[in-house]
Amino acid sequence: MRLSIPSIYLPSFLLFFLLPTPTSATKKSYVVYLGAHSHCPEQSPIDFNRVTETHYEFLASFLGSHALAKESILYSYARHINGFAATFDDEVAASIAKHPKVISVFLNKGRKLHTTRSWDFLGLEHDGVIASNSSWKKARYGEDTIIGNLDTGVWPESKSFSDEGMGPIPSKWKGICQNETDAGFHCNSLLCKNGTLDPRKVKGKILVCLRGQNARVDKGEQALLAGALGMVLANSEINGNEILADAHVLPASHINFTDGVAIFTYCNSTKSPKAYITRATTVLGTNPAPFMAAFSSKGPSTVVPEILKPDITAPGVSVLAAYTEAQGPTNQIFDERRVQFNSLSGTSMSCPHVSGIAGLLKTLHPTWSPAAIRSAIMTTAKTQDNRREPILNASYVKATPFSCGAGHVLPNSAMDPGLVYDLSINDYLNFICALGFNETQVSMFSDNPYKCSKLISLANLNYPSITIAKLSDSITVTRTLKNVGSPGTYRAHVQEPSGILVIVKPETLKFRKVDEEKSFNITLMVREAKASEDYVFGRLIWSDGKHSVKSPIVVKAV
């Protein structure tokens, strides 16, 4: 009998696929962290090569040969941390992780550059997605709007200022970027300063330093030079709960005052305190947020106490910012590192946030004056944190308008404030008159001669806040609101300062069209025996059910 061709070849075809095939485990890139070095970073290349060789020998004990280890290692960390990046499979990674000299083994993942998270916190985006109601999108990301930044230490070459993808510069734009002075600094020495550390006691240990007058990063350098493996920087009481991200030169943790007290208590309770510092991670959604930094510029104004300062608060702590390559990230002489971005803190970080928001508002509302933009930002600000509790200061005590002004900026709300407190050129000239300048001096600020009125009061400047620095009995001030939204009826609600009676007349303002203006009077009276001798605070709120136009009230009875 003759077999057909298909019947001959089919079994062989099946047999081919049933045969076992060789398999190889998938290799991945890992980082093996071995802790700190026994030497200081300021060693010779020979020392660094010796460390790299120990990494080859260590990995060879798992891979079977020195050649395989050398081929697998991508990078050897021989200066500030002890470890290496290499490719191997999950089984090898698990074996290495069990070794007693290994602190951790983790995947070496690629990282994508992001901007600072403050814009997410302000509600302009969420997890990288920009919502349709974001002022970014509505204002076309500030297209064709220029922000004038008055500061020092700008690095124009930074990628953050690149004009890639932008059109040609319009001929109507004028001015140049000028940078003549680097932002300076000064410090004194106190604790963990030069010459105060004994290397015999510090070497190989994690050093706890109390935050004092000398620079935080300088303390880290002194700890490193003395041989410390790491540093815990504990706040003093005056710094409270303010935590800053600094570019330290050794592994370091910054802790608040409360945690610092606990650590010092622990150190004093045992002869051999133990500690370790883990790999850094980003923690989101912390409570409370926001709260005011201890370094934040505070009121009252020493120049014009009748005007509340600050106006507003905005993100300004540990902000990812473009940085000059003319100096190291710590701004210290010893720091030879160079970076394009850095974590910075200060009012110089808050200012760009508010400037950017002002630029968005100007794009969305091109006819608005600077005073209207300021009013929109101030009257829509929030005074509660993410727990729906009052914003606190660094000591976790309720912050006053002298700390946070009208509150924390809310850019999306500022797009539609409903009403604004506007100011004209004459209003500013009258303000200068009220400060005591004569007509000749005032005319320097005006194209035409200006005659000062004799009935000008600083308290009547049409500002989005009301501040009475010396209230002996009673005072009546005037404010004017301009409608920049839809028609509506607004009613006044007052949160009275302690010991102060506040009367608003009229209590209702009805607006029928855009740009319509309505004035009202506010009378403030000292309640007998109830007024504090210090400043007290309240709020005036005009609401139509949709908008809430909020103004701080600041009073000091005399």
XYZ file of C-alpha atoms in Angstrom:
558
model
C 0.000 0.000 0.000
C 1.297 3.452 -0.889
C 1.175 6.302 1.664
C 0.183 9.773 0.548
C 2.767 12.584 0.838
C 0.795 14.545 3.462
C 0.639 11.508 5.737
C 4.431 11.206 5.600
C 5.354 14.805 6.375
C 2.698 15.759 8.943
C 4.172 13.764 11.854
C 7.605 15.263 11.178
C 6.099 18.772 11.132
C 4.471 18.222 14.510
C 7.654 16.675 15.893
C 9.652 19.788 14.946
C 7.422 22.068 17.064
C 7.320 19.649 19.970
C 11.124 19.641 20.379
C 12.355 21.774 23.331
C 13.976 25.072 22.303
C 16.742 26.829 24.260
C 15.554 29.775 26.374
C 17.416 32.749 27.890
C 16.219 34.913 30.760
C 15.480 38.512 29.882
C 18.141 40.880 31.113
C 17.245 44.228 32.618
C 19.200 47.208 33.826
C 19.513 47.352 37.617
C 21.194 49.630 40.143
C 22.966 47.879 43.014
C 23.366 50.213 46.002
C 26.095 49.282 48.472
C 25.898 52.308 50.766
C 28.717 54.772 51.376
C 32.438 54.630 50.632
C 35.166 54.368 53.223
C 36.996 57.200 51.454
C 36.036 60.865 50.918
C 34.972 62.142 47.462
C 38.247 64.124 47.144
C 40.347 61.036 46.310
C 42.671 60.251 43.425
C 41.646 58.446 40.208
C 43.520 55.420 41.537
C 41.100 55.197 44.462
C 38.098 55.442 42.135
C 39.527 52.757 39.829
C 40.041 50.526 42.849
C 36.347 50.926 43.771
C 35.284 50.055 40.224
C 37.453 46.938 40.343
C 35.725 45.816 43.549
C 32.401 46.175 41.724
C 33.670 43.891 38.933
C 34.820 41.325 41.481
C 31.539 41.499 43.377
C 29.370 40.952 40.288
C 31.734 38.263 38.970
C 30.936 36.182 42.041
C 27.343 35.983 40.755
C 27.922 35.815 36.990
C 30.843 33.386 37.078
C 33.588 35.433 35.437
C 35.327 38.792 35.607
C 34.819 39.286 31.873
C 31.035 38.856 32.112
C 30.894 41.262 35.040
C 32.905 43.884 33.172
C 30.633 43.508 30.158
C 27.475 43.793 32.295
C 28.373 46.867 34.365
C 27.199 50.067 32.704
C 28.402 52.546 35.315
C 30.333 52.421 38.549
C 29.429 54.915 41.285
C 32.834 55.514 42.821
C 32.633 59.001 44.310
C 29.616 59.976 46.443
C 27.738 56.671 46.699
C 28.967 53.114 46.477
C 27.230 51.033 43.836
C 26.933 50.229 40.166
C 24.447 49.962 37.304
C 24.495 46.691 35.368
C 22.388 44.363 33.214
C 21.398 40.912 34.437
C 18.257 38.824 34.848
C 15.729 38.803 37.681
C 17.231 35.676 39.254
C 20.654 37.301 39.582
C 19.012 40.461 40.936
C 17.243 38.441 43.623
C 20.497 36.718 44.609
C 22.422 39.988 44.817
C 19.663 41.546 46.958
C 20.200 38.812 49.574
C 23.897 39.617 49.983
C 24.596 41.146 53.423
C 26.658 44.007 51.942
C 23.860 45.104 49.614
C 21.420 47.769 50.797
C 19.066 47.659 47.818
C 18.689 46.504 44.218
C 16.223 48.337 41.992
C 15.408 48.714 38.320
C 17.396 51.386 36.504
C 14.457 53.180 34.896
C 14.623 55.981 32.375
C 13.374 59.326 33.614
C 11.588 62.013 31.644
C 12.096 65.668 32.522
C 9.032 67.348 34.036
C 8.354 70.890 35.080
C 7.800 71.683 38.734
C 4.621 70.200 40.247
C 3.414 73.578 41.491
C 1.272 74.108 38.371
C -0.503 70.843 39.150
C -1.005 72.059 42.733
C -2.452 75.334 41.393
C -4.996 73.417 39.292
C -3.677 74.314 35.839
C -3.022 70.661 35.049
C -3.536 67.258 36.624
C -1.097 64.381 36.110
C 0.203 66.068 32.988
C -3.269 66.570 31.490
C -4.518 70.129 30.934
C -8.303 70.384 31.387
C -10.503 72.456 29.099
C -11.314 74.890 31.928
C -7.643 75.524 32.733
C -6.523 79.120 32.400
C -3.537 77.787 30.461
C -5.776 76.545 27.673
C -8.279 79.412 27.820
C -5.494 82.006 27.691
C -3.670 80.168 24.879
C -0.729 79.582 27.234
C -0.052 83.325 27.365
C 0.488 83.670 23.630
C 1.801 87.125 22.583
C 2.103 88.290 26.201
C 5.426 89.466 27.625
C 6.343 89.083 31.289
C 8.858 91.592 32.621
C 10.899 89.959 35.382
C 12.820 92.261 37.733
C 15.372 90.043 39.451
C 19.061 89.190 39.471
C 20.989 86.043 38.636
C 19.057 85.187 35.432
C 20.743 82.630 33.138
C 19.412 83.518 29.635
C 21.107 80.481 28.056
C 18.869 78.073 29.993
C 16.617 75.738 28.023
C 13.709 77.128 30.033
C 14.017 80.362 28.049
C 14.349 78.718 24.633
C 12.217 80.229 21.854
C 12.159 76.968 19.888
C 8.834 76.582 18.084
C 7.914 80.247 18.421
C 7.339 82.632 15.559
C 9.389 85.725 14.736
C 9.578 88.509 17.321
C 6.960 91.206 16.545
C 8.458 94.573 15.665
C 6.377 96.255 18.396
C 8.231 94.329 21.107
C 11.023 96.339 22.662
C 13.692 95.792 25.282
C 16.497 93.331 25.910
C 17.382 90.759 28.546
C 19.839 92.338 30.948
C 21.800 90.550 33.629
C 24.479 92.544 35.398
C 24.457 91.148 38.914
C 24.349 87.639 40.321
C 22.002 87.129 43.248
C 24.213 87.294 46.318
C 24.168 85.591 49.673
C 25.735 85.924 53.086
C 25.893 83.692 56.105
C 27.481 83.345 59.501
C 28.649 80.184 61.169
C 27.031 78.547 64.142
C 26.658 74.773 64.436
C 28.407 72.173 62.193
C 30.621 74.997 60.997
C 34.224 74.846 59.867
C 36.490 73.520 62.605
C 33.777 72.378 65.025
C 33.652 68.690 64.049
C 36.054 66.028 65.310
C 36.735 63.565 62.443
C 37.509 60.833 64.980
C 33.945 61.040 66.273
C 32.235 61.770 62.964
C 33.905 59.432 60.467
C 31.667 56.642 59.231
C 28.574 57.996 60.983
C 25.361 59.829 60.120
C 25.679 63.259 61.703
C 22.696 65.139 63.179
C 23.116 68.894 62.681
C 20.903 71.578 64.173
C 19.896 74.188 61.627
C 21.521 77.491 62.515
C 22.811 80.633 60.869
C 25.376 79.149 58.483
C 24.183 77.727 55.175
C 22.381 74.389 55.273
C 24.571 73.017 52.460
C 27.687 74.298 54.233
C 26.821 72.079 57.190
C 26.717 69.142 54.795
C 30.143 69.994 53.397
C 31.653 70.211 56.884
C 30.092 66.854 57.746
C 31.501 65.317 54.551
C 34.996 66.710 55.110
C 34.952 65.262 58.629
C 34.163 61.824 57.193
C 30.416 61.561 57.849
C 28.457 59.131 55.681
C 25.289 61.218 55.830
C 23.564 64.073 57.613
C 20.231 64.713 59.284
C 19.489 68.442 59.319
C 17.061 69.267 62.134
C 15.113 72.522 62.234
C 15.437 74.880 65.139
C 12.203 76.073 66.747
C 12.156 79.287 64.718
C 12.145 77.286 61.452
C 9.297 75.086 62.659
C 7.984 72.721 60.002
C 9.652 74.354 57.003
C 11.392 71.645 54.958
C 13.626 72.566 51.996
C 15.121 70.406 49.251
C 18.810 71.317 48.947
C 21.520 69.982 46.629
C 23.594 68.513 49.456
C 27.039 67.055 48.796
C 26.315 63.915 50.797
C 23.184 61.834 51.539
C 21.046 64.058 53.761
C 17.569 64.357 55.244
C 15.950 67.617 56.348
C 13.460 67.194 59.199
C 11.139 69.590 61.010
C 11.482 70.839 64.576
C 9.118 68.259 66.099
C 10.929 65.315 64.485
C 14.260 66.874 65.427
C 13.293 66.929 69.095
C 12.355 63.243 68.843
C 15.702 62.343 67.250
C 17.733 64.272 69.822
C 15.719 62.586 72.573
C 16.516 59.193 71.048
C 20.226 60.038 70.681
C 20.396 61.032 74.338
C 18.610 57.871 75.455
C 21.209 55.377 74.181
C 24.975 55.058 73.932
C 24.791 53.572 70.435
C 22.044 55.252 68.385
C 21.395 53.581 65.021
C 20.205 55.194 61.778
C 20.163 54.687 58.028
C 19.125 56.847 55.073
C 17.089 55.200 52.322
C 16.918 56.063 48.636
C 15.065 59.329 48.033
C 11.495 59.257 46.721
C 8.958 61.926 45.839
C 5.990 62.077 48.207
C 2.803 63.708 46.938
C -0.377 64.782 48.707
C 1.241 65.739 52.011
C -0.735 67.571 54.712
C -1.083 70.398 55.317
C -0.563 72.122 51.981
C 0.015 74.897 51.451
C 1.539 76.359 54.586
C 3.673 79.455 54.929
C 7.453 79.136 54.948
C 9.350 80.669 57.840
C 11.458 82.739 55.436
C 8.453 84.240 53.643
C 8.355 88.036 53.447
C 5.936 89.253 56.110
C 3.965 92.398 56.901
C 3.022 94.886 58.052
C 4.512 97.259 55.521
C 7.081 99.527 57.147
C 6.804 102.023 54.282
C 3.016 102.405 54.025
C 1.272 100.565 56.899
C -2.115 101.517 55.390
C -1.557 99.072 52.505
C -1.590 95.361 53.301
C 1.591 93.547 52.339
C 2.075 90.900 51.136
C -0.741 90.916 48.585
C -0.774 87.199 47.859
C 1.122 83.961 48.377
C 2.160 81.392 45.771
C 4.362 78.259 45.564
C 7.913 79.127 46.561
C 9.417 76.168 48.438
C 11.566 73.504 46.714
C 10.560 74.621 43.234
C 12.278 72.999 40.236
C 13.828 75.940 38.405
C 16.286 76.730 35.627
C 19.737 77.301 37.068
C 22.950 79.005 36.026
C 25.939 76.900 35.013
C 28.266 79.637 36.224
C 28.191 78.170 39.743
C 27.355 74.967 41.569
C 23.824 74.085 42.743
C 24.668 75.019 46.345
C 26.072 78.447 45.372
C 29.089 77.615 47.537
C 32.734 78.014 46.513
C 33.518 74.346 47.183
C 30.762 73.072 44.857
C 32.232 72.236 41.437
C 29.094 70.505 40.168
C 27.165 72.092 37.286
C 23.460 71.544 36.626
C 20.828 73.026 34.318
C 18.032 72.759 36.876
C 17.918 73.057 40.637
C 15.483 72.918 43.544
C 15.166 76.476 44.857
C 13.131 78.249 47.530
C 12.273 81.874 48.200
C 10.066 84.753 47.170
C 12.021 84.715 43.901
C 10.272 81.402 43.201
C 6.795 82.682 44.129
C 7.124 85.793 41.978
C 7.463 83.937 38.626
C 4.339 81.908 39.418
C 2.264 85.043 39.993
C 3.892 86.816 37.039
C 2.961 83.919 34.783
C -0.611 83.971 36.064
C -0.772 87.729 35.460
C 0.426 87.089 31.914
C -2.336 84.534 31.349
C -4.946 86.981 32.666
C -3.626 89.742 30.410
C -3.891 87.405 27.413
C -7.437 86.411 28.347
C -8.482 89.976 29.262
C -6.265 92.322 27.192
C -8.136 95.467 28.304
C -7.645 94.850 32.021
C -5.339 97.233 33.881
C -2.552 95.965 36.177
C -4.756 96.927 39.142
C -7.648 94.845 37.780
C -5.345 91.852 37.315
C -4.011 92.227 40.857
C -7.580 92.494 42.171
C -8.660 89.340 40.327
C -5.731 87.409 41.782
C -6.263 88.687 45.330
C -10.061 88.486 45.600
C -10.228 84.886 44.322
C -7.398 83.529 46.490
C -8.036 80.726 48.968
C -7.366 80.908 52.691
C -7.800 77.182 53.413
C -5.366 74.307 52.903
C -6.020 70.861 51.432
C -7.706 69.781 54.695
C -10.209 72.647 54.416
C -8.565 74.227 57.460
C -7.064 77.751 57.663
C -3.616 78.051 56.096
C -0.931 77.689 58.784
C 2.516 79.190 59.223
C 5.733 77.176 59.633
C 4.955 76.659 63.330
C 1.510 75.272 62.420
C -0.251 78.321 63.838
C -2.995 80.002 61.799
C -1.364 82.354 59.297
C -2.555 85.955 59.231
C -2.789 88.261 56.195
C 0.640 89.548 57.238
C 1.942 86.100 56.260
C -0.198 85.122 53.284
C -1.887 88.361 52.196
C -5.281 87.693 50.640
C -4.449 83.984 50.478
C -2.993 81.394 48.118
C -3.371 82.169 44.432
C -5.996 80.253 42.383
C -5.327 80.994 38.694
C -8.443 79.304 37.294
C -10.696 81.279 39.646
C -8.861 84.515 38.844
C -9.962 84.194 35.208
C -13.538 84.999 36.239
C -13.510 87.119 39.423
C -16.924 88.712 38.780
C -15.881 92.121 40.157
C -12.559 93.958 40.419
C -11.164 96.905 42.358
C -9.636 99.031 39.590
C -7.267 102.000 39.777
C -6.603 104.858 37.367
C -3.461 106.964 36.928
C -5.100 109.729 38.970
C -5.715 107.261 41.798
C -1.995 106.543 41.958
C -1.125 110.249 41.787
C -3.551 110.954 44.651
C -1.910 108.138 46.584
C 1.509 109.767 46.118
C -0.002 113.072 47.263
C -1.372 111.384 50.386
C 2.114 110.104 51.191
C 3.183 113.721 51.624
C 4.938 114.457 48.347
C 4.476 117.977 46.986
C 2.966 118.764 43.589
C 6.368 119.252 41.959
C 7.450 115.784 43.053
C 4.116 114.249 42.040
C 4.389 115.812 38.571
C 7.508 113.711 37.977
C 5.173 110.714 37.709
C 2.775 112.432 35.296
C 2.999 113.833 31.766
C 1.059 116.892 32.885
C 1.153 119.114 36.003
C -0.976 117.620 38.768
C -2.724 119.434 41.630
C -3.121 117.457 44.841
C -6.484 117.460 46.556
C -6.580 118.355 50.246
C -9.139 115.647 51.024
C -7.072 112.566 50.187
C -6.840 109.626 52.590
C -4.510 106.654 52.179
C -7.323 104.448 53.463
C -9.428 105.341 50.407
C -7.029 103.932 47.819
C -9.216 101.523 45.843
C -7.189 98.504 46.917
C -8.514 94.905 47.187
C -7.775 94.952 50.920
C -8.722 97.298 53.776
C -6.054 98.208 56.324
C -6.457 100.677 59.178
C -3.151 100.934 61.044
C -4.419 103.341 63.747
C -8.105 103.161 64.628
C -8.942 105.261 67.689
C -12.722 105.497 67.376
C -14.288 105.008 63.960
C -13.469 105.554 60.313
C -15.400 105.304 57.058
C -13.583 104.323 53.874
C -14.835 104.063 50.309
C -14.290 101.375 47.698
C -15.503 101.021 44.099
C -16.184 97.740 42.333
C -16.269 97.220 38.568
C -18.279 94.434 36.976
C -16.161 92.294 34.620
C -18.613 89.408 34.390
C -22.263 88.777 33.698
C -25.039 90.936 35.242
C -25.743 90.070 38.844
C -26.674 91.181 42.333
C -23.961 91.018 44.975
C -24.553 91.004 48.719
C -22.016 91.894 51.380
C -20.935 89.401 54.046
C -18.561 90.473 56.813
C -16.299 88.432 59.063
C -15.540 91.054 61.700
C -12.093 91.460 63.249
C -12.157 90.786 66.988
C -13.417 93.849 68.887
C -14.250 95.786 65.711
C -17.742 96.613 64.418
C -17.948 96.693 60.604
C -20.885 98.283 58.748
C -21.187 98.146 54.936
C -23.528 100.522 53.083
C -25.182 99.692 50.815
C -25.275 95.991 51.592
C -26.394 95.107 48.056
C -24.870 96.079 44.695
C -26.728 95.365 41.458
C -24.772 95.324 38.189
C -26.580 95.341 34.835
C -23.676 95.441 32.367
C -19.943 94.902 31.944
C -17.641 97.708 33.176
C -20.432 99.214 35.308
C -19.051 100.610 38.567
C -20.662 100.805 42.011
C -19.240 102.401 45.162
C -19.850 101.496 48.800
C -18.730 102.670 52.233
C -17.259 100.616 55.054
C -17.403 101.977 58.582
C -15.133 100.432 61.187
C -15.718 101.174 64.880
C -13.873 100.106 68.015
C -16.100 98.161 70.397
C -15.384 99.438 73.899
C -13.092 97.225 75.978
C -13.158 94.504 73.315
C -10.527 95.638 70.844
C -7.046 94.172 71.004
C -4.013 96.441 71.117
C -2.458 94.340 68.379
C -3.595 93.835 64.784
C -6.836 91.909 64.277
C -8.124 90.439 61.036
C -11.406 89.875 59.231
C -12.858 89.693 55.712
C -15.371 91.405 53.471
C -17.006 89.151 50.884
C -19.266 90.252 48.032
C -21.145 87.295 46.542
C -23.742 86.778 43.830
C -24.008 83.045 44.475
C -21.432 82.224 41.801
C -18.558 84.581 42.520
C -17.029 85.425 45.891
C -15.045 88.669 45.874
C -12.993 88.465 49.075
C -10.993 91.269 50.711
C -8.908 91.042 53.902
C -9.680 93.538 56.679
C -6.715 94.474 58.877
C -7.171 96.783 61.890
C -5.092 97.965 64.820
C -6.953 99.859 67.542
C -5.089 102.574 69.432
